[in-house]
């Protein structure tokens, strides 16, 4: 190693005495390179500083808005607007004083035996360096591949952008994990049927409808028709279909919108991100396979793509769930909880490695990390020490907040500074129209179909709200910016950025207005809802589970048994089927998964057949056997909803309106009094009545 | 913009009907590039996964060690060892299946008007692309500068390494900030004189001694003499001088070593990192100025370098302190504390922006972020909501833990995989010897000088411990890996890595042994120490401050008045001077800074002259005026030591040995009983007696 390094050593002879500082350390070129590296480092720092300041500005403005109870603009909208302003300043405020020097090169004439069809990964440039004594010496410098060149770019433009991979490896994982970790599983599972329908079927339908419509549009515009294929527009459909819950959910949180609507909106957004990323991956895979084929519609390639979709989705889900369970086992069977810092570190590392494992196996890290988050909340969370519970929740909440606002600032800034935008009015107009239509095609027909099978129907005002909650956000942008090699992709990026910006600002800003237009009940207390819901249930002859507390104690599977649908006495066969499936899973979860993975009761000793006694004994901890009923109740409770109490605390800390106040309504809510139309809602009873009054 | 993009558009004509998937999306090259990008992404993920697994392994092993109360190897040592093993596996376990393709290039013969002495930033390569119909089309690809090539590198080698800039921009800031934020300011200020002497003067002396010695050594080895200049060896001296507190401090924490020794070791380590980074920067600046000069020792350049040192250090300190104070003002005068998430985000962003501002102004971010951390703890912390206090502390604790262990894993792995190592046995041997000697030159003569002026002298066993606590760590490595352009620098990197690895494993592992060899009192309760210390004070006729509780109530400046030295009745003029300086600052702090920046009392209304009444009223919050004495006491208490109670909680959570147990001693400590020689200490009284018994 030393020998080979010797060959390139450049030596400057210095032989004067010890303390006499004498000629010269390194050569001129090296020092210039050092200076250049310093300059680049400074630009990097400036670049990061820009976004840090944007975020600080956003935080301070959000605070002002919250403080003054202004609700017309949400923090993500603010981040985008600040980003746009700063982006415009960078673009038009600075003169084009490009300091990047480029040199056109050609392959070395002799000895160049490069014959591949792709450009090489690195170029080696032999560069003559003049030495002090007038002679020159050749050095070889390496250059690594960056991408295709379309035009000369302003350096600061380049500088205010980040490698798109950063979004996928650094920014998205905490956002998605947080979504899974903070999911209110009780209401999520209760509405699982509807959520899955919207997310899986709805997103797919929406993608294909948008793809087809866009393709039709494009045929009408000659200069576009040549650059877009159907696969391109289909890809656009897939990337523009997922909705972003941030803005809506945070307003829902502030206003305590009915939890079932909350669950529908949030659950769908979380899952359709996962669906969209897998779908777009499958479309790309199809394109690749197709490319190597003979042309024409290839049934085989189509089914391969379908198989890809199913394989990638389920394998990613499997990896996520497995890693979640492994973490649960690790935290259950080691006493690492004695050292909360180690425990938290382990939790974070295991969760991040889930993402990386999936990505390294060519699966989808986002899907894996989402289901990992759900499993961590469902199992591991119960094993953690109090310190780690709090620490992990607070950590991911903060990371999520910073990552979200960063991505929205970036969307704003990059609108002006990202060099690979392509503004095409026709495509942009078509994109907006199709995005709206795609959302409608997702929500209304599926709600109609769902309402055929479920008894507490999804009322039409909820459907309108679901439609209006279809903001586009981080995932669409990340997918669009990931690949900008072709002109078509660049037009897609521009259109996606614009759709994200406008929906976040306009739809996000109008959310409270929508809520009052559609008469959506707000200020609904979670506990109250549960009570009335339960009351209706029992009056429909479903058993005498009047008191929720005693009910939970008697049957820990109560809530999982309700999973799948808002079944309310009227029991069509479909409802029964779903309930059956949910009940089977609920039973399995309570009897085998949770005793295995957490310290909950009943233990495996109680649930496994006698022949498995020794195994069960190994898998049951002392803590599990010795804990009393109180501990068990808390455990099973926290399990339902990631500790309602903590969530409440966080809520109240964000929105200092008393939350458990049972008579909280529109008119009492100071932030609403200026909305005019709101008080009409104040007399409405809570959600279930609202469900049935239609 | 669209027009210029049009020129490079590649169009494939597709005109068949809407739903028929027809020929082909993008060209062959693009799809191959996509595949290549995917492959690179997978390698990136694998790379990150490798380190994540290393960290998981480290966490689990640390847990086992802590659980079994093994203390012969600390977590950082473990991380290094695992890193070495994995690095060796990567290096020797994989065959050289390099997939990176390179192409030697030359400047374009015509039109090349490039005449600078530095290589260009980017190369533009025109690359012929064969299209489906047999024709070819030229595309231009950009390549960006990576560095000089010495030899062909294995791809996985390259892959298991990170850009050194990552250490400076991502890994170091949280570590250094955490050091400042968690500094026990009470004991730090009490020993400020000694700490500053060791850190400022000691590190400088050590750098020059090591530099001079190394240069002498190198003259004896002919093949080295040609490649190293005195500035090179001086740079080596600067980068190898800073010590790393991690390992030692964590063991001190576990064993509750006397707080004054703790403060000396920790305070010195924190500050000498800052000194070393500024020193090395000044040496580089000197080299650059020198280069452009006429040769020979340049007095002017030397004084410029000295000026640089002072300017960079003080400006960075100023930026850090200012940003800390700005954050304090923001949190004091806004009610952002009503929204703890926003508050925490603001805190994190302001702290990180401090680092970036300093870096962007060509100052030293590490110094800025260190003093920012100290100010945040001293002022801002008191304004934060309970939620944010906990969240920020836990967050930085976790980040610090992950960053530290990552850097040490990386040191291990990079030993084998970093392509720019240069093993030179002579240099390595000389480096080890000089590093040891440099530490001795720092500790012993300065302690002797300090002991002339201070009365509770630093006993010789403390000096030995200070010498043995001279592990090298993250900062040395980060400085060494930052610049590896020349052979000399590469030899320095290798030597630094080896010194870090060996000191961390050997010295770190032997810490408990050292403690018992040198009869250092362990198991010392902080509160008990304060009492006895105070007792000695009052017996020395320093006033009747017997009860520390009442003392604090009576005089909030008590502790700041003690700053600077362990003055104990015997008052030489030097001690008095220091105490005077500390008293002036303490008074100023209590009367103006804290009333301005926090909600503490007395308010500015009480302390400012009457003429400034209106201003004082503006700067005083209602909370400040209405709060009662209890609140004030808590505030002033937390101020002393970043809330002892919290620190205690954390301590006990890391090391579940009862901490407030006053009769805790060696023999009762189960982790010590196997150490044999320990019980000799169990009869020793606490620290002050130990100080005076020598």
Short mmCIF file of N, CA, C and O in Angstrom, two decimals, chain A residues 8-10 12 21-24 32 35-36 41-42 63 101-106 108 114 117 120-122 124 140 142-144 146-147 149-150 165 226 230 288 290-291 335 338-339 359-360 362 390 395 422 486-487 653-654, chain B residues 8-10 12 21-24 32 35-36 41-42 63 101-106 108 117 120-122 124 140 142-144 146-147 149-150 165 226 230 286 288 290-291 335 338-339 359-360 362 390-391 395 422 486-487 653-654:
data_model
loop_
_atom_site.label_atom_id
_atom_site.label_comp_id
_atom_site.label_asym_id
_atom_site.label_seq_id
_atom_site.Cartn_x
_atom_site.Cartn_y
_atom_site.Cartn_z
N UNK A 8 3.28 8.13 -6.51
CA UNK A 8 2.68 9.42 -6.84
C UNK A 8 3.09 10.50 -5.87
O UNK A 8 2.59 11.61 -5.90
N UNK A 9 3.98 10.12 -4.99
CA UNK A 9 4.39 11.11 -4.00
C UNK A 9 5.07 12.31 -4.68
O UNK A 9 5.83 12.18 -5.62
N UNK A 10 4.73 13.45 -4.21
CA UNK A 10 5.44 14.61 -4.71
C UNK A 10 6.26 15.15 -3.55
O UNK A 10 5.78 15.34 -2.45
N UNK A 12 9.07 17.67 -1.85
CA UNK A 12 9.75 18.97 -1.87
C UNK A 12 10.85 18.88 -0.83
O UNK A 12 10.60 18.56 0.32
N UNK A 21 11.37 27.92 10.09
CA UNK A 21 10.29 27.61 9.17
C UNK A 21 10.78 27.90 7.76
O UNK A 21 11.08 29.03 7.43
N UNK A 22 10.83 26.89 6.96
CA UNK A 22 11.49 27.06 5.67
C UNK A 22 10.61 26.48 4.58
O UNK A 22 9.67 25.71 4.82
N UNK A 23 10.95 26.81 3.37
CA UNK A 23 10.16 26.55 2.16
C UNK A 23 9.50 25.18 2.15
O UNK A 23 9.98 24.27 2.78
N UNK A 24 8.62 24.88 1.32
CA UNK A 24 7.23 25.23 1.38
C UNK A 24 6.37 23.98 1.52
O UNK A 24 6.70 22.93 1.01
N UNK A 32 -3.97 25.73 -3.75
CA UNK A 32 -5.13 26.28 -4.46
C UNK A 32 -6.33 25.34 -4.33
O UNK A 32 -7.47 25.78 -4.19
N UNK A 35 -7.82 25.82 -1.04
CA UNK A 35 -8.62 27.04 -0.99
C UNK A 35 -9.96 26.83 -1.64
O UNK A 35 -10.99 27.29 -1.17
N UNK A 36 -9.92 26.11 -2.75
CA UNK A 36 -11.15 25.83 -3.47
C UNK A 36 -12.08 24.98 -2.60
O UNK A 36 -13.29 25.21 -2.53
N UNK A 41 -16.78 24.43 0.83
CA UNK A 41 -17.32 24.16 2.16
C UNK A 41 -18.14 25.34 2.65
O UNK A 41 -19.20 25.17 3.24
N UNK A 42 -17.64 26.55 2.37
CA UNK A 42 -18.37 27.73 2.80
C UNK A 42 -19.70 27.82 2.09
O UNK A 42 -20.72 28.19 2.67
N UNK A 63 -45.57 30.31 15.17
CA UNK A 63 -45.88 30.64 16.54
C UNK A 63 -46.78 31.86 16.59
O UNK A 63 -47.78 31.90 17.30
N UNK A 101 -15.70 26.22 -13.02
CA UNK A 101 -14.96 26.19 -14.27
C UNK A 101 -15.13 24.81 -14.87
O UNK A 101 -14.95 23.81 -14.18
N UNK A 102 -15.48 24.77 -16.13
CA UNK A 102 -15.60 23.44 -16.75
C UNK A 102 -14.63 23.34 -17.91
O UNK A 102 -14.15 24.35 -18.45
N UNK A 103 -14.34 22.12 -18.29
CA UNK A 103 -13.43 21.87 -19.40
C UNK A 103 -14.03 20.75 -20.25
O UNK A 103 -14.36 19.68 -19.73
N UNK A 104 -14.22 21.01 -21.53
CA UNK A 104 -14.71 19.93 -22.39
C UNK A 104 -13.58 18.94 -22.64
O UNK A 104 -12.44 19.34 -22.88
N UNK A 105 -13.90 17.68 -22.55
CA UNK A 105 -12.86 16.66 -22.73
C UNK A 105 -13.30 15.62 -23.74
O UNK A 105 -14.49 15.49 -24.04
N UNK A 106 -12.35 14.91 -24.26
CA UNK A 106 -12.63 13.77 -25.15
C UNK A 106 -11.85 12.58 -24.62
O UNK A 106 -10.88 12.76 -23.88
N UNK A 108 -9.19 9.73 -24.24
CA UNK A 108 -7.79 9.69 -24.62
C UNK A 108 -7.66 8.95 -25.95
O UNK A 108 -8.21 7.86 -26.10
N UNK A 114 -12.64 1.82 -24.32
CA UNK A 114 -13.94 1.90 -23.65
C UNK A 114 -15.02 1.71 -24.70
O UNK A 114 -15.13 2.49 -25.64
N UNK A 117 -22.08 1.13 -23.70
CA UNK A 117 -23.08 2.06 -24.20
C UNK A 117 -23.43 3.12 -23.17
O UNK A 117 -24.09 4.11 -23.49
N UNK A 120 -19.02 6.36 -18.67
CA UNK A 120 -18.27 5.77 -17.56
C UNK A 120 -18.61 6.44 -16.23
O UNK A 120 -19.13 7.55 -16.20
N UNK A 121 -18.31 5.73 -15.14
CA UNK A 121 -18.61 6.28 -13.81
C UNK A 121 -17.65 7.40 -13.44
O UNK A 121 -18.03 8.37 -12.82
N UNK A 122 -16.39 7.19 -13.81
CA UNK A 122 -15.40 8.21 -13.47
C UNK A 122 -14.54 8.52 -14.68
O UNK A 122 -14.31 7.67 -15.55
N UNK A 124 -10.71 9.97 -15.68
CA UNK A 124 -9.39 10.28 -15.15
C UNK A 124 -8.75 11.30 -16.05
O UNK A 124 -8.54 11.05 -17.24
N UNK A 140 -2.90 12.88 -11.97
CA UNK A 140 -4.17 12.36 -12.45
C UNK A 140 -5.26 12.70 -11.45
O UNK A 140 -5.12 12.43 -10.26
N UNK A 142 -9.46 12.45 -10.49
CA UNK A 142 -10.67 11.69 -10.77
C UNK A 142 -11.88 12.61 -10.77
O UNK A 142 -11.96 13.56 -9.99
N UNK A 143 -12.80 12.33 -11.66
CA UNK A 143 -14.05 13.08 -11.75
C UNK A 143 -15.18 12.06 -11.76
O UNK A 143 -15.10 11.05 -12.45
N UNK A 144 -16.21 12.32 -10.99
CA UNK A 144 -17.29 11.33 -10.94
C UNK A 144 -18.54 11.85 -11.65
O UNK A 144 -18.78 13.05 -11.74
N UNK A 146 -22.03 13.02 -12.83
CA UNK A 146 -23.08 13.82 -12.21
C UNK A 146 -24.40 13.79 -12.96
O UNK A 146 -25.45 13.81 -12.36
N UNK A 147 -24.39 13.76 -14.25
CA UNK A 147 -25.65 13.75 -14.99
C UNK A 147 -25.48 14.43 -16.33
O UNK A 147 -24.39 14.87 -16.70
N UNK A 149 -25.93 17.27 -19.21
CA UNK A 149 -25.91 18.73 -19.21
C UNK A 149 -26.89 19.26 -20.23
O UNK A 149 -26.90 18.82 -21.38
N UNK A 150 -27.73 20.15 -19.78
CA UNK A 150 -28.67 20.77 -20.72
C UNK A 150 -28.29 22.20 -21.01
O UNK A 150 -28.42 22.70 -22.10
N UNK A 165 -31.55 12.02 -3.66
CA UNK A 165 -31.45 10.83 -2.82
C UNK A 165 -31.59 11.18 -1.34
O UNK A 165 -32.00 10.35 -0.53
N UNK A 226 -44.98 14.06 -28.75
CA UNK A 226 -43.79 13.32 -29.15
C UNK A 226 -42.92 12.91 -27.96
O UNK A 226 -42.16 11.96 -28.04
N UNK A 230 -47.25 6.56 -22.95
CA UNK A 230 -48.30 6.27 -21.98
C UNK A 230 -47.70 5.89 -20.63
O UNK A 230 -48.23 6.22 -19.58
N UNK A 288 -38.65 -1.06 -17.99
CA UNK A 288 -37.36 -1.68 -18.26
C UNK A 288 -37.52 -3.02 -18.97
O UNK A 288 -36.84 -3.31 -19.94
N UNK A 290 -40.05 -4.06 -20.61
CA UNK A 290 -40.68 -3.79 -21.87
C UNK A 290 -39.65 -3.39 -22.91
O UNK A 290 -39.67 -3.82 -24.05
N UNK A 291 -38.74 -2.53 -22.46
CA UNK A 291 -37.69 -2.02 -23.32
C UNK A 291 -36.93 -3.16 -24.00
O UNK A 291 -36.68 -3.15 -25.19
N UNK A 335 -32.63 -6.88 29.49
CA UNK A 335 -33.02 -5.84 30.44
C UNK A 335 -32.40 -4.51 30.02
O UNK A 335 -31.97 -3.71 30.84
N UNK A 338 -33.13 -1.05 31.53
CA UNK A 338 -32.45 -0.43 32.67
C UNK A 338 -31.58 0.74 32.24
O UNK A 338 -31.17 1.55 33.07
N UNK A 339 -31.26 0.79 30.96
CA UNK A 339 -30.39 1.86 30.45
C UNK A 339 -31.13 2.58 29.33
O UNK A 339 -30.92 2.28 28.15
N UNK A 359 -34.34 -1.11 1.42
CA UNK A 359 -33.75 -0.44 0.26
C UNK A 359 -32.61 -1.26 -0.33
O UNK A 359 -32.46 -1.35 -1.54
N UNK A 360 -31.82 -1.87 0.54
CA UNK A 360 -30.69 -2.64 0.06
C UNK A 360 -31.15 -3.91 -0.64
O UNK A 360 -30.45 -4.45 -1.49
N UNK A 362 -33.63 -3.97 -2.64
CA UNK A 362 -34.40 -3.52 -3.79
C UNK A 362 -35.90 -3.51 -3.53
O UNK A 362 -36.70 -3.59 -4.46
N UNK A 390 -41.10 8.21 26.16
CA UNK A 390 -41.20 9.64 25.97
C UNK A 390 -40.15 10.14 24.98
O UNK A 390 -40.44 10.91 24.08
N UNK A 395 -38.66 12.52 20.12
CA UNK A 395 -37.64 12.59 19.09
C UNK A 395 -38.27 12.54 17.71
O UNK A 395 -38.00 13.38 16.85
N UNK A 422 -39.07 22.31 -16.25
CA UNK A 422 -39.52 22.53 -17.61
C UNK A 422 -40.98 22.96 -17.54
O UNK A 422 -41.86 22.15 -17.29
N UNK A 486 -35.23 12.93 -18.41
CA UNK A 486 -35.82 13.29 -19.70
C UNK A 486 -36.66 14.56 -19.57
O UNK A 486 -36.99 15.01 -18.48
N UNK A 487 -36.98 15.11 -20.72
CA UNK A 487 -37.81 16.29 -20.75
C UNK A 487 -39.18 16.04 -20.16
O UNK A 487 -39.73 16.89 -19.44
N UNK A 653 -50.84 20.63 24.39
CA UNK A 653 -49.66 21.49 24.40
C UNK A 653 -49.54 22.25 23.09
O UNK A 653 -49.00 23.33 23.04
N UNK A 654 -50.05 21.67 22.02
CA UNK A 654 -49.98 22.38 20.74
C UNK A 654 -51.12 23.39 20.65
O UNK A 654 -50.94 24.49 20.17
N UNK B 8 -32.04 19.76 -26.10
CA UNK B 8 -31.45 18.47 -25.76
C UNK B 8 -32.52 17.38 -25.60
O UNK B 8 -32.23 16.27 -25.19
N UNK B 9 -33.72 17.74 -25.89
CA UNK B 9 -34.80 16.75 -25.75
C UNK B 9 -34.57 15.58 -26.69
O UNK B 9 -34.15 15.72 -27.83
N UNK B 10 -34.80 14.43 -26.16
CA UNK B 10 -34.75 13.27 -27.06
C UNK B 10 -36.18 12.76 -27.18
O UNK B 10 -36.89 12.56 -26.21
N UNK B 12 -39.10 10.27 -28.75
CA UNK B 12 -39.44 9.00 -29.37
C UNK B 12 -40.91 9.11 -29.77
O UNK B 12 -41.76 9.43 -28.95
N UNK B 21 -50.36 0.08 -24.60
CA UNK B 21 -49.00 0.41 -24.16
C UNK B 21 -48.06 0.13 -25.30
O UNK B 21 -47.92 -1.01 -25.74
N UNK B 22 -47.42 1.14 -25.77
CA UNK B 22 -46.64 0.98 -27.00
C UNK B 22 -45.25 1.56 -26.82
O UNK B 22 -44.98 2.31 -25.89
N UNK B 23 -44.40 1.25 -27.78
CA UNK B 23 -42.96 1.54 -27.75
C UNK B 23 -42.61 2.90 -27.14
O UNK B 23 -43.39 3.81 -27.20
N UNK B 24 -41.45 3.21 -26.81
CA UNK B 24 -40.76 2.85 -25.62
C UNK B 24 -40.40 4.08 -24.82
O UNK B 24 -40.12 5.14 -25.35
N UNK B 32 -30.39 2.32 -18.78
CA UNK B 32 -29.18 1.77 -18.17
C UNK B 32 -28.66 2.69 -17.07
O UNK B 32 -28.19 2.23 -16.03
N UNK B 35 -30.69 2.13 -14.09
CA UNK B 35 -30.30 0.90 -13.39
C UNK B 35 -29.03 1.12 -12.59
O UNK B 35 -28.89 0.63 -11.47
N UNK B 36 -28.13 1.85 -13.21
CA UNK B 36 -26.87 2.13 -12.53
C UNK B 36 -27.13 2.96 -11.26
O UNK B 36 -26.55 2.69 -10.20
N UNK B 41 -27.59 3.40 -5.46
CA UNK B 41 -28.45 3.64 -4.31
C UNK B 41 -28.42 2.44 -3.37
O UNK B 41 -28.37 2.58 -2.15
N UNK B 42 -28.43 1.24 -3.96
CA UNK B 42 -28.41 0.04 -3.13
C UNK B 42 -27.10 -0.05 -2.36
O UNK B 42 -27.07 -0.44 -1.20
N UNK B 63 -24.70 -3.06 26.43
CA UNK B 63 -25.71 -3.42 27.41
C UNK B 63 -25.26 -4.66 28.19
O UNK B 63 -25.32 -4.70 29.40
N UNK B 101 -16.35 1.88 -13.62
CA UNK B 101 -15.67 1.93 -14.90
C UNK B 101 -15.07 3.32 -15.05
O UNK B 101 -15.76 4.31 -14.82
N UNK B 102 -13.81 3.37 -15.43
CA UNK B 102 -13.23 4.69 -15.63
C UNK B 102 -12.74 4.83 -17.06
O UNK B 102 -12.53 3.85 -17.77
N UNK B 103 -12.60 6.06 -17.47
CA UNK B 103 -12.14 6.34 -18.82
C UNK B 103 -11.12 7.46 -18.73
O UNK B 103 -11.40 8.52 -18.17
N UNK B 104 -9.91 7.21 -19.25
CA UNK B 104 -8.93 8.31 -19.26
C UNK B 104 -9.31 9.31 -20.34
O UNK B 104 -9.71 8.93 -21.44
N UNK B 105 -9.23 10.56 -20.00
CA UNK B 105 -9.63 11.59 -20.97
C UNK B 105 -8.54 12.64 -21.11
O UNK B 105 -7.67 12.77 -20.25
N UNK B 106 -8.63 13.36 -22.17
CA UNK B 106 -7.73 14.50 -22.38
C UNK B 106 -8.59 15.70 -22.75
O UNK B 106 -9.72 15.53 -23.19
N UNK B 108 -10.32 18.57 -24.78
CA UNK B 108 -10.74 18.62 -26.18
C UNK B 108 -9.67 19.39 -26.96
O UNK B 108 -9.27 20.49 -26.56
N UNK B 117 -4.12 27.07 -13.36
CA UNK B 117 -3.16 26.12 -12.80
C UNK B 117 -3.85 25.04 -11.97
O UNK B 117 -3.23 24.05 -11.60
N UNK B 120 -9.96 21.79 -13.44
CA UNK B 120 -11.32 22.37 -13.49
C UNK B 120 -12.27 21.67 -12.52
O UNK B 120 -12.01 20.55 -12.09
N UNK B 121 -13.37 22.36 -12.19
CA UNK B 121 -14.34 21.79 -11.26
C UNK B 121 -15.14 20.67 -11.90
O UNK B 121 -15.47 19.69 -11.27
N UNK B 122 -15.49 20.89 -13.18
CA UNK B 122 -16.29 19.87 -13.85
C UNK B 122 -15.70 19.58 -15.21
O UNK B 122 -15.07 20.46 -15.84
N UNK B 124 -16.85 18.17 -19.02
CA UNK B 124 -17.99 17.87 -19.87
C UNK B 124 -17.53 16.86 -20.92
O UNK B 124 -16.66 17.16 -21.72
N UNK B 140 -24.04 15.28 -23.77
CA UNK B 140 -22.97 15.81 -22.94
C UNK B 140 -23.25 15.44 -21.49
O UNK B 140 -24.35 15.67 -20.98
N UNK B 142 -21.89 15.62 -17.42
CA UNK B 142 -21.02 16.38 -16.52
C UNK B 142 -20.37 15.44 -15.51
O UNK B 142 -20.99 14.49 -15.04
N UNK B 143 -19.13 15.73 -15.19
CA UNK B 143 -18.39 14.98 -14.17
C UNK B 143 -17.81 15.98 -13.20
O UNK B 143 -17.27 17.00 -13.63
N UNK B 144 -17.93 15.69 -11.93
CA UNK B 144 -17.41 16.68 -10.97
C UNK B 144 -16.16 16.16 -10.29
O UNK B 144 -15.95 14.96 -10.13
N UNK B 146 -13.30 14.98 -7.93
CA UNK B 146 -13.30 14.16 -6.72
C UNK B 146 -11.97 14.20 -5.97
O UNK B 146 -11.94 14.17 -4.77
N UNK B 147 -10.87 14.25 -6.68
CA UNK B 147 -9.58 14.27 -5.99
C UNK B 147 -8.51 13.60 -6.83
O UNK B 147 -8.77 13.17 -7.95
N UNK B 149 -5.81 10.82 -7.98
CA UNK B 149 -5.81 9.36 -8.02
C UNK B 149 -4.41 8.85 -7.72
O UNK B 149 -3.43 9.30 -8.31
N UNK B 150 -4.32 7.92 -6.80
CA UNK B 150 -3.02 7.33 -6.50
C UNK B 150 -2.94 5.91 -7.00
O UNK B 150 -1.94 5.46 -7.49
N UNK B 165 -16.16 15.75 5.00
CA UNK B 165 -16.95 16.92 5.37
C UNK B 165 -18.13 16.53 6.26
O UNK B 165 -18.61 17.33 7.06
N UNK B 226 12.27 14.05 3.31
CA UNK B 226 11.95 14.80 2.10
C UNK B 226 10.48 15.19 2.01
O UNK B 226 10.13 16.15 1.34
N UNK B 230 8.41 21.41 8.42
CA UNK B 230 8.14 21.68 9.82
C UNK B 230 6.67 22.05 10.03
O UNK B 230 6.06 21.69 11.03
N UNK B 286 -1.17 30.11 7.81
CA UNK B 286 0.23 30.53 7.76
C UNK B 286 0.90 29.93 6.53
O UNK B 286 1.60 30.63 5.80
N UNK B 288 -0.41 29.05 3.79
CA UNK B 288 -0.86 29.68 2.55
C UNK B 288 -0.20 31.04 2.34
O UNK B 288 0.27 31.34 1.25
N UNK B 290 2.51 32.06 3.67
CA UNK B 290 3.92 31.80 3.55
C UNK B 290 4.27 31.44 2.11
O UNK B 290 5.24 31.91 1.54
N UNK B 291 3.42 30.58 1.55
CA UNK B 291 3.58 30.11 0.19
C UNK B 291 3.75 31.26 -0.79
O UNK B 291 4.63 31.27 -1.64
N UNK B 335 -44.07 33.96 23.60
CA UNK B 335 -44.67 32.91 24.40
C UNK B 335 -44.61 31.59 23.63
O UNK B 335 -45.54 30.79 23.65
N UNK B 338 -45.48 28.10 24.96
CA UNK B 338 -46.81 27.47 24.98
C UNK B 338 -46.88 26.30 23.99
O UNK B 338 -47.78 25.48 24.06
N UNK B 339 -45.97 26.28 23.05
CA UNK B 339 -45.97 25.23 22.02
C UNK B 339 -44.62 24.53 22.05
O UNK B 339 -43.73 24.87 21.28
N UNK B 359 -19.19 28.72 10.27
CA UNK B 359 -18.50 28.08 9.15
C UNK B 359 -18.59 28.93 7.88
O UNK B 359 -17.63 29.03 7.13
N UNK B 360 -19.75 29.53 7.69
CA UNK B 360 -19.93 30.33 6.48
C UNK B 360 -19.12 31.61 6.53
O UNK B 360 -18.79 32.18 5.49
N UNK B 362 -16.11 31.68 7.61
CA UNK B 362 -14.72 31.26 7.64
C UNK B 362 -14.16 31.23 9.06
O UNK B 362 -12.96 31.31 9.26
N UNK B 390 -36.64 18.87 28.78
CA UNK B 390 -36.40 17.44 28.74
C UNK B 390 -36.10 16.97 27.33
O UNK B 390 -35.17 16.21 27.09
N UNK B 391 -36.90 17.48 26.40
CA UNK B 391 -36.76 17.03 25.02
C UNK B 391 -35.38 17.39 24.47
O UNK B 391 -34.71 16.56 23.87
N UNK B 395 -32.70 14.72 23.49
CA UNK B 395 -32.35 14.67 22.08
C UNK B 395 -30.84 14.74 21.88
O UNK B 395 -30.24 13.91 21.19
N UNK B 422 -1.38 5.62 4.69
CA UNK B 422 0.02 5.42 4.36
C UNK B 422 0.75 4.97 5.63
O UNK B 422 0.97 5.77 6.54
N UNK B 486 -1.64 15.06 0.42
CA UNK B 486 -0.23 14.71 0.23
C UNK B 486 0.11 13.45 1.01
O UNK B 486 -0.65 12.98 1.85
N UNK B 487 1.24 12.91 0.68
CA UNK B 487 1.73 11.72 1.34
C UNK B 487 1.93 11.95 2.83
O UNK B 487 1.61 11.10 3.66
N UNK B 653 -29.96 6.29 35.84
CA UNK B 653 -30.57 5.45 34.83
C UNK B 653 -29.49 4.75 34.01
O UNK B 653 -29.68 3.68 33.49
N UNK B 654 -28.33 5.36 33.90
CA UNK B 654 -27.25 4.69 33.17
C UNK B 654 -26.57 3.67 34.06
O UNK B 654 -26.23 2.58 33.64
#
